[in-house]
Coordinates of C-alpha atoms in Angstrom, one line a residue:
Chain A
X1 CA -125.3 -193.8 0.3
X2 CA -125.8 -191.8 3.7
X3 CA -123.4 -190.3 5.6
X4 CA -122.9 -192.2 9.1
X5 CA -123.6 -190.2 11.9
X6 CA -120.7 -189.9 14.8
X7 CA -123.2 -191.9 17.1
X8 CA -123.1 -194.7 14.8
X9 CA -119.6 -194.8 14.3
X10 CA -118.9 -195.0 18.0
X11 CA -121.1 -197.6 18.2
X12 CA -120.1 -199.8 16.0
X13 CA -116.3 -199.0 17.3
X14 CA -117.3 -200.2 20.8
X15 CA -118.8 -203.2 19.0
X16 CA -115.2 -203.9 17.4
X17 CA -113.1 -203.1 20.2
X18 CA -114.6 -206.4 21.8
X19 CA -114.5 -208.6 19.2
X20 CA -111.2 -207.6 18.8
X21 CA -110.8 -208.0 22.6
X22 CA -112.5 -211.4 22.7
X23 CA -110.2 -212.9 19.6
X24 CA -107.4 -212.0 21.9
X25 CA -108.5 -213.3 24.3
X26 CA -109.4 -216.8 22.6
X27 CA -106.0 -216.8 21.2
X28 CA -104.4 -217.0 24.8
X29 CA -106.2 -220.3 24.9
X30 CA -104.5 -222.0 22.3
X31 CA -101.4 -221.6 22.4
X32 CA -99.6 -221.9 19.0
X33 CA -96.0 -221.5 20.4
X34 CA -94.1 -224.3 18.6
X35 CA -91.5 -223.7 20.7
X36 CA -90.8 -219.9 19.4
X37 CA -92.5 -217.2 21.4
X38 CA -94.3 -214.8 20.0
X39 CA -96.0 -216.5 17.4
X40 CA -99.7 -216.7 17.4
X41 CA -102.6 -216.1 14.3
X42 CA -103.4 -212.4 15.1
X43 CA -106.9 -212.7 15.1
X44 CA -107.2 -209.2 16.3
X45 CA -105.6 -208.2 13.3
X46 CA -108.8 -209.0 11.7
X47 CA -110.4 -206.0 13.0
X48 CA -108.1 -204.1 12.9
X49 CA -107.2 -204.0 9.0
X50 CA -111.6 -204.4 8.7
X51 CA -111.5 -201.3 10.7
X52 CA -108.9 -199.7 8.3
X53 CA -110.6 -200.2 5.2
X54 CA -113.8 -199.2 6.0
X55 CA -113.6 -196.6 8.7
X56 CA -110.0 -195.3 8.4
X57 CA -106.8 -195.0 9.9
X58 CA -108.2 -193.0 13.2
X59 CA -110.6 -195.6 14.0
X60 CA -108.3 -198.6 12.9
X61 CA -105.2 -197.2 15.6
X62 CA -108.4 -196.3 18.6
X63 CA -109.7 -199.8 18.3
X64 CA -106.3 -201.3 18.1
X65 CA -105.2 -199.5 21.2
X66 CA -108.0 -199.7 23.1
X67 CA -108.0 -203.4 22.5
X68 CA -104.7 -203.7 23.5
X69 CA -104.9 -201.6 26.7
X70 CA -108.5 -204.0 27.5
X71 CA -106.8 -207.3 27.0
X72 CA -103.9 -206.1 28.7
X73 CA -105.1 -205.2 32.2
X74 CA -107.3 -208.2 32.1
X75 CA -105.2 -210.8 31.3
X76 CA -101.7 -209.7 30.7
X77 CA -99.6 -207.9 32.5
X78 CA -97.3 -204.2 31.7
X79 CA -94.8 -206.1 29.9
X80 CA -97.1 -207.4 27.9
X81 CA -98.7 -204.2 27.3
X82 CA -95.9 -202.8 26.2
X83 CA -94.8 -205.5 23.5
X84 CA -98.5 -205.6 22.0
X85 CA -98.6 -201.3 21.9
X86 CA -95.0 -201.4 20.0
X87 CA -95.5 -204.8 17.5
X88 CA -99.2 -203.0 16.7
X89 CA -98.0 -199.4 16.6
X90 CA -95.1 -200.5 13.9
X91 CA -97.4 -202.6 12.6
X92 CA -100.5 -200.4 11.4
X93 CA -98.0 -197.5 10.6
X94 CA -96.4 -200.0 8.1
X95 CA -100.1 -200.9 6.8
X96 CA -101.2 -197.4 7.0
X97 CA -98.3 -196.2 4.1
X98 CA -99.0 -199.6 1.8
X99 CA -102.7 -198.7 2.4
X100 CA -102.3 -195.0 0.7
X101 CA -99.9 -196.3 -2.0
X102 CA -103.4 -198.1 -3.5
X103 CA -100.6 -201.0 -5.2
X104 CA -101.4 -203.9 -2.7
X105 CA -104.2 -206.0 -1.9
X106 CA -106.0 -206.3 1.2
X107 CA -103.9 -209.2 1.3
X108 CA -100.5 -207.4 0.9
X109 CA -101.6 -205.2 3.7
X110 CA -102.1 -207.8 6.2
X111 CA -98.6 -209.4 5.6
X112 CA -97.1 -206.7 6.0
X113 CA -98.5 -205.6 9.1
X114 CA -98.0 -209.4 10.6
X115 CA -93.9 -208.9 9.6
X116 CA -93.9 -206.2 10.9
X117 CA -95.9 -206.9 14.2
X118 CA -93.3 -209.3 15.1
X119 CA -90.2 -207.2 14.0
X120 CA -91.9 -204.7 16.4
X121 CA -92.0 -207.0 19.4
X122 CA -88.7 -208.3 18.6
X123 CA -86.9 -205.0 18.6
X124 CA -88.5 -204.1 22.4
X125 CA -87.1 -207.5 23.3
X126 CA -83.7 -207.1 21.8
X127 CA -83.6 -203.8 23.9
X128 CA -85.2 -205.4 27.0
X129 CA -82.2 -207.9 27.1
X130 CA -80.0 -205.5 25.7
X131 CA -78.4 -208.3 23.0
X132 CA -78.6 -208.7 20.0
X133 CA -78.5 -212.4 20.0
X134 CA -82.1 -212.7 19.8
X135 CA -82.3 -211.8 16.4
X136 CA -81.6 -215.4 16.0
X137 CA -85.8 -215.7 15.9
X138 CA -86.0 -212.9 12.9
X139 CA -85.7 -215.3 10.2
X140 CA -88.6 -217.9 11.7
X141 CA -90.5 -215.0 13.2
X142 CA -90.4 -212.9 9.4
X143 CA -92.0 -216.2 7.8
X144 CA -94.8 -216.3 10.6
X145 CA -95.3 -212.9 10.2
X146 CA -95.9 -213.7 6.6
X147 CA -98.4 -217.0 6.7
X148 CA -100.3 -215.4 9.3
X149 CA -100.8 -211.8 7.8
X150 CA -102.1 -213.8 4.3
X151 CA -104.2 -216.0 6.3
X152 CA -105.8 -212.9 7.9
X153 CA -105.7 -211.1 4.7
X154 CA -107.6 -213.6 3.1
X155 CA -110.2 -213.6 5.9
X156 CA -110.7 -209.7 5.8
X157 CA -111.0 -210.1 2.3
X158 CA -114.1 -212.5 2.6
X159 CA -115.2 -211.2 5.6
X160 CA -115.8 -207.3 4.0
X161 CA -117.5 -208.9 0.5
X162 CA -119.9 -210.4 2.9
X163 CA -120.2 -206.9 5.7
X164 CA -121.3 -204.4 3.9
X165 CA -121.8 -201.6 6.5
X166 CA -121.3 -198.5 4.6
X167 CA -119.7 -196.1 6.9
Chain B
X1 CA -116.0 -224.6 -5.0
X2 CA -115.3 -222.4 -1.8
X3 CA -111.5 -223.8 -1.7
X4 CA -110.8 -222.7 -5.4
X5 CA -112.4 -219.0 -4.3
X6 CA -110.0 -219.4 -1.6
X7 CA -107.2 -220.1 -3.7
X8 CA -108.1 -217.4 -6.5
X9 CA -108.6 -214.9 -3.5
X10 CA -104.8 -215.4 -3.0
X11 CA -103.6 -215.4 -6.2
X12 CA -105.6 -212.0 -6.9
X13 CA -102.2 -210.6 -5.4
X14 CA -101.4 -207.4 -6.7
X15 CA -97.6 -207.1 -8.4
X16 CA -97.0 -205.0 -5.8
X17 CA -97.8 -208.1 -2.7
X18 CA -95.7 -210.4 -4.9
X19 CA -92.1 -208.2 -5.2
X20 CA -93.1 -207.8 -1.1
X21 CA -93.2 -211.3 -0.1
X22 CA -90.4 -212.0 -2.4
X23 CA -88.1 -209.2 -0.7
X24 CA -89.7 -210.7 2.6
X25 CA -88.5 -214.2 2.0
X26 CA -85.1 -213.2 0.7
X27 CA -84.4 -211.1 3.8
X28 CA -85.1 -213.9 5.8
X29 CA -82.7 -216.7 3.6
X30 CA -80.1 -214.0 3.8
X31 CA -80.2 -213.6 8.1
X32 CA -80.8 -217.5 8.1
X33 CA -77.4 -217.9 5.8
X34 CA -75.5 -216.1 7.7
X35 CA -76.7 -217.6 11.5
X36 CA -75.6 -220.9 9.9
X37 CA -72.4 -219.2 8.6
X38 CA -71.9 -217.8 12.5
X39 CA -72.7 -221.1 13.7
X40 CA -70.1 -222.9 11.8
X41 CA -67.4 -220.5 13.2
X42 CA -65.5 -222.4 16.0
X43 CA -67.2 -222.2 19.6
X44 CA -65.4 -222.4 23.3
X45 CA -66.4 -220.1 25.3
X46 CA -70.0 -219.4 27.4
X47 CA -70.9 -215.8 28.3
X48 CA -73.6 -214.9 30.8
X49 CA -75.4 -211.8 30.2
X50 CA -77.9 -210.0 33.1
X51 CA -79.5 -207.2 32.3
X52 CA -77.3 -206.2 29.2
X53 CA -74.1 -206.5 31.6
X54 CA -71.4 -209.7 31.5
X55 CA -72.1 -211.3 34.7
X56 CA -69.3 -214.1 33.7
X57 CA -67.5 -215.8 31.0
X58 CA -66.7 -219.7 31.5
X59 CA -65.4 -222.4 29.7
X60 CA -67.3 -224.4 26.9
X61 CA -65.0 -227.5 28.1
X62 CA -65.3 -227.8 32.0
X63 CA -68.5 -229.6 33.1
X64 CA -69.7 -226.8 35.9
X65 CA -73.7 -225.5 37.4
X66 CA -73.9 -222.2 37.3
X67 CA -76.6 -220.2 39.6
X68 CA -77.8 -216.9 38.9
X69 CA -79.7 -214.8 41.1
X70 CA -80.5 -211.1 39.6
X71 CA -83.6 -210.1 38.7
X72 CA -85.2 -213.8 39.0
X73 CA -83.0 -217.0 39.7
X74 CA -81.7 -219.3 36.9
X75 CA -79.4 -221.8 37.0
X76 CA -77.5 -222.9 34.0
X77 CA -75.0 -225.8 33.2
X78 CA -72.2 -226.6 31.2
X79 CA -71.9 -230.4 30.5
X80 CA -70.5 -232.4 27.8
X81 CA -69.7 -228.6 25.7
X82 CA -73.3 -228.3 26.1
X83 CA -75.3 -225.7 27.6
X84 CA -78.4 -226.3 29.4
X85 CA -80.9 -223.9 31.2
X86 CA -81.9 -226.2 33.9
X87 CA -84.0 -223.9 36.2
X88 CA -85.7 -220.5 36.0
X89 CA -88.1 -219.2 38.3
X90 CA -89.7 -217.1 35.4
X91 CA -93.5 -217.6 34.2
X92 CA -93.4 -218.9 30.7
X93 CA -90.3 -221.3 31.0
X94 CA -89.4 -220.6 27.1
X95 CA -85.9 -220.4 28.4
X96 CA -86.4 -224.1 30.2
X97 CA -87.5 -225.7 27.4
X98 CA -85.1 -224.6 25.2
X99 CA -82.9 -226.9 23.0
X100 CA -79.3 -227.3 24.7
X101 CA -77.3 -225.1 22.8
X102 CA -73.3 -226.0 21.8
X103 CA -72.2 -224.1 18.5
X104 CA -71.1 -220.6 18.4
X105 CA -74.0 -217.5 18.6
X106 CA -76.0 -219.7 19.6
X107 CA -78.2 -218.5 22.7
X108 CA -80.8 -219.3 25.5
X109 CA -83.0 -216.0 26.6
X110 CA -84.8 -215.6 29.2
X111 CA -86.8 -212.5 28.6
X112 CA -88.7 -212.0 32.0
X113 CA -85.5 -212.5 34.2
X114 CA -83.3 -210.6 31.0
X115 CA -80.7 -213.5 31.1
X116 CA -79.0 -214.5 28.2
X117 CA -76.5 -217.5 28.0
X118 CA -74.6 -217.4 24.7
X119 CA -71.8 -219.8 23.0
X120 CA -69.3 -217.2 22.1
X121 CA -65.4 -217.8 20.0
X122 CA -62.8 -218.2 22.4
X123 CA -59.2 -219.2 22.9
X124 CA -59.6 -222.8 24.3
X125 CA -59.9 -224.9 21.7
X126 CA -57.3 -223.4 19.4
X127 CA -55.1 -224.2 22.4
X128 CA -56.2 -227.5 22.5
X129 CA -55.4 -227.6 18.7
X130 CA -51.9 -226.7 19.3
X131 CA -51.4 -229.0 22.2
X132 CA -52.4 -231.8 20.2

């Protein structure tokens, strides 16, 4: 196996920052709200734990961030910048220490990191509002969190039997 | 064929994934036990939060429209020992849509203008209790 040379990995980062980008981007279109904001697939996410596994933590949190920061400026707004940097910041960092413990699946991973994606935005809103009250949503947000991360685990699982870029 | 990979794919959970989705899912009956627990507390009082400060405190019993006009304009009101948020001049109208809310801890946010209406304990009805 040969080593991958910066150039490549740059590359193929730029190339993942947009599909990252352009799954946000798609998800804006359909909203899945059922009533309870914040709850949508994490398409992004897809990338970003494919980014993980095969090019490592560094390249997983770039991508992420850059992603966010694209998407952000423009479609969002600061606020919304704000929410996405702290639910994907708690997020990978929670994925990051299951990652090194080598005892869960890609799968594991994933649901993790969509709990704690949520519990992530959720905190910045409870300060936002200064309440607590809005922990109310932390029961119907945790089991989001949780279908959504094993849908996307499941996908990253197929998804890197079938890519086999050796980085 | 490709559903039963699908399936298998997700039952190749480590130990590990299990013990988290179980700790997951008991976290979440626990909060959800004890909102319903909160909610079954008596309710008779609404409190109206701006920007982390109590901007007023009315009763759960008097039909009244309340207009708020902070950091965006909202306008709330009390009918029936209901609580409605009838107006906000916010962009995603969560708070709008929201369910009318009655039983205590119960709440309508409204992140963008950072309102929050909440059904709270309060003295009237225990007075009503003893009147009666």
């Amino acid at each position: 196996m040969q080593t991958a040379s910066p150039t490549r990995k740059v590359a193929l980062s730029g190339v993942l920052v947009s599909l990252a980008a352009i799954f946000s981007y798609v998800e804006t279109l359909v909203p899945l709200g059922f009533g309870v904001p914040g709850i949508k697939l994490g398409l992004a996410n897809v990338v970003v734990v494919f980014a993980l596994y095969s090019m490592g933590v560094r390249y997983a949190l770039t991508i992420n961030v850059v992603r966010i920061i694209v998407v952000a400026s423009l479609f969002g707004s600061p606020v919304i910048m704000l929410y996405s940097l702290s639910g994907a910041l708690l997020s990978l960092l929670v994925m990051v220490i299951l990652y090194y413990t080598n005892k869960f699946s890609m799968v594991g991973v994933s649901m993790a990191g969509g709990v704690f994606h949520n519990i992530g935005q959720l905190l910045v809103a409870a300060a936002v509002v200064e309440t607590f009250q809005i922990l109310y949503y932390f029961p119907v947000l945790l089991v989001a969190g949780m279908i959504t991360g094993i849908i996307i685990g499941i996908i990253v699982t197929r998804v890197s039997r079938l890519v086999t870029i050796k980085i | 064929m490709k559903k039963d990979t699908v399936v298998i794919e997700a039952l190749q959970m480590t130990k590990a994934d299990l013990l988290l989705a179980v700790s997951f899912l008991l976290a979440g009956i626990i909060c959800f036990v004890g909102i319903i627990y909160f909610n079954s507390l008596p309710a008779g009082q609404v409190q109206v939060k701006v920007e982390g400060k109590v901007v007023g405190i009315y009763s759960l019993e008097k039909d009244r429209k309340i207009e708020l006009d902070y950091k965006g304009e909202n306008s709330v009101v009390i009918k029936d020992g209901k609580v409605k948020m009838v107006y906000a001049n916010c962009p995603d109208q969560y708070c709008v849509k929201h369910r009318e809310i009655s039983r205590n801890g119960e709440s309508i946010i409204c992140l963008p203008n950072q309102v929050v209406v909440s059904v709270t304990g309060g003295e009237e009805q225990d007075a009503d209790g003893v009147t009666n």
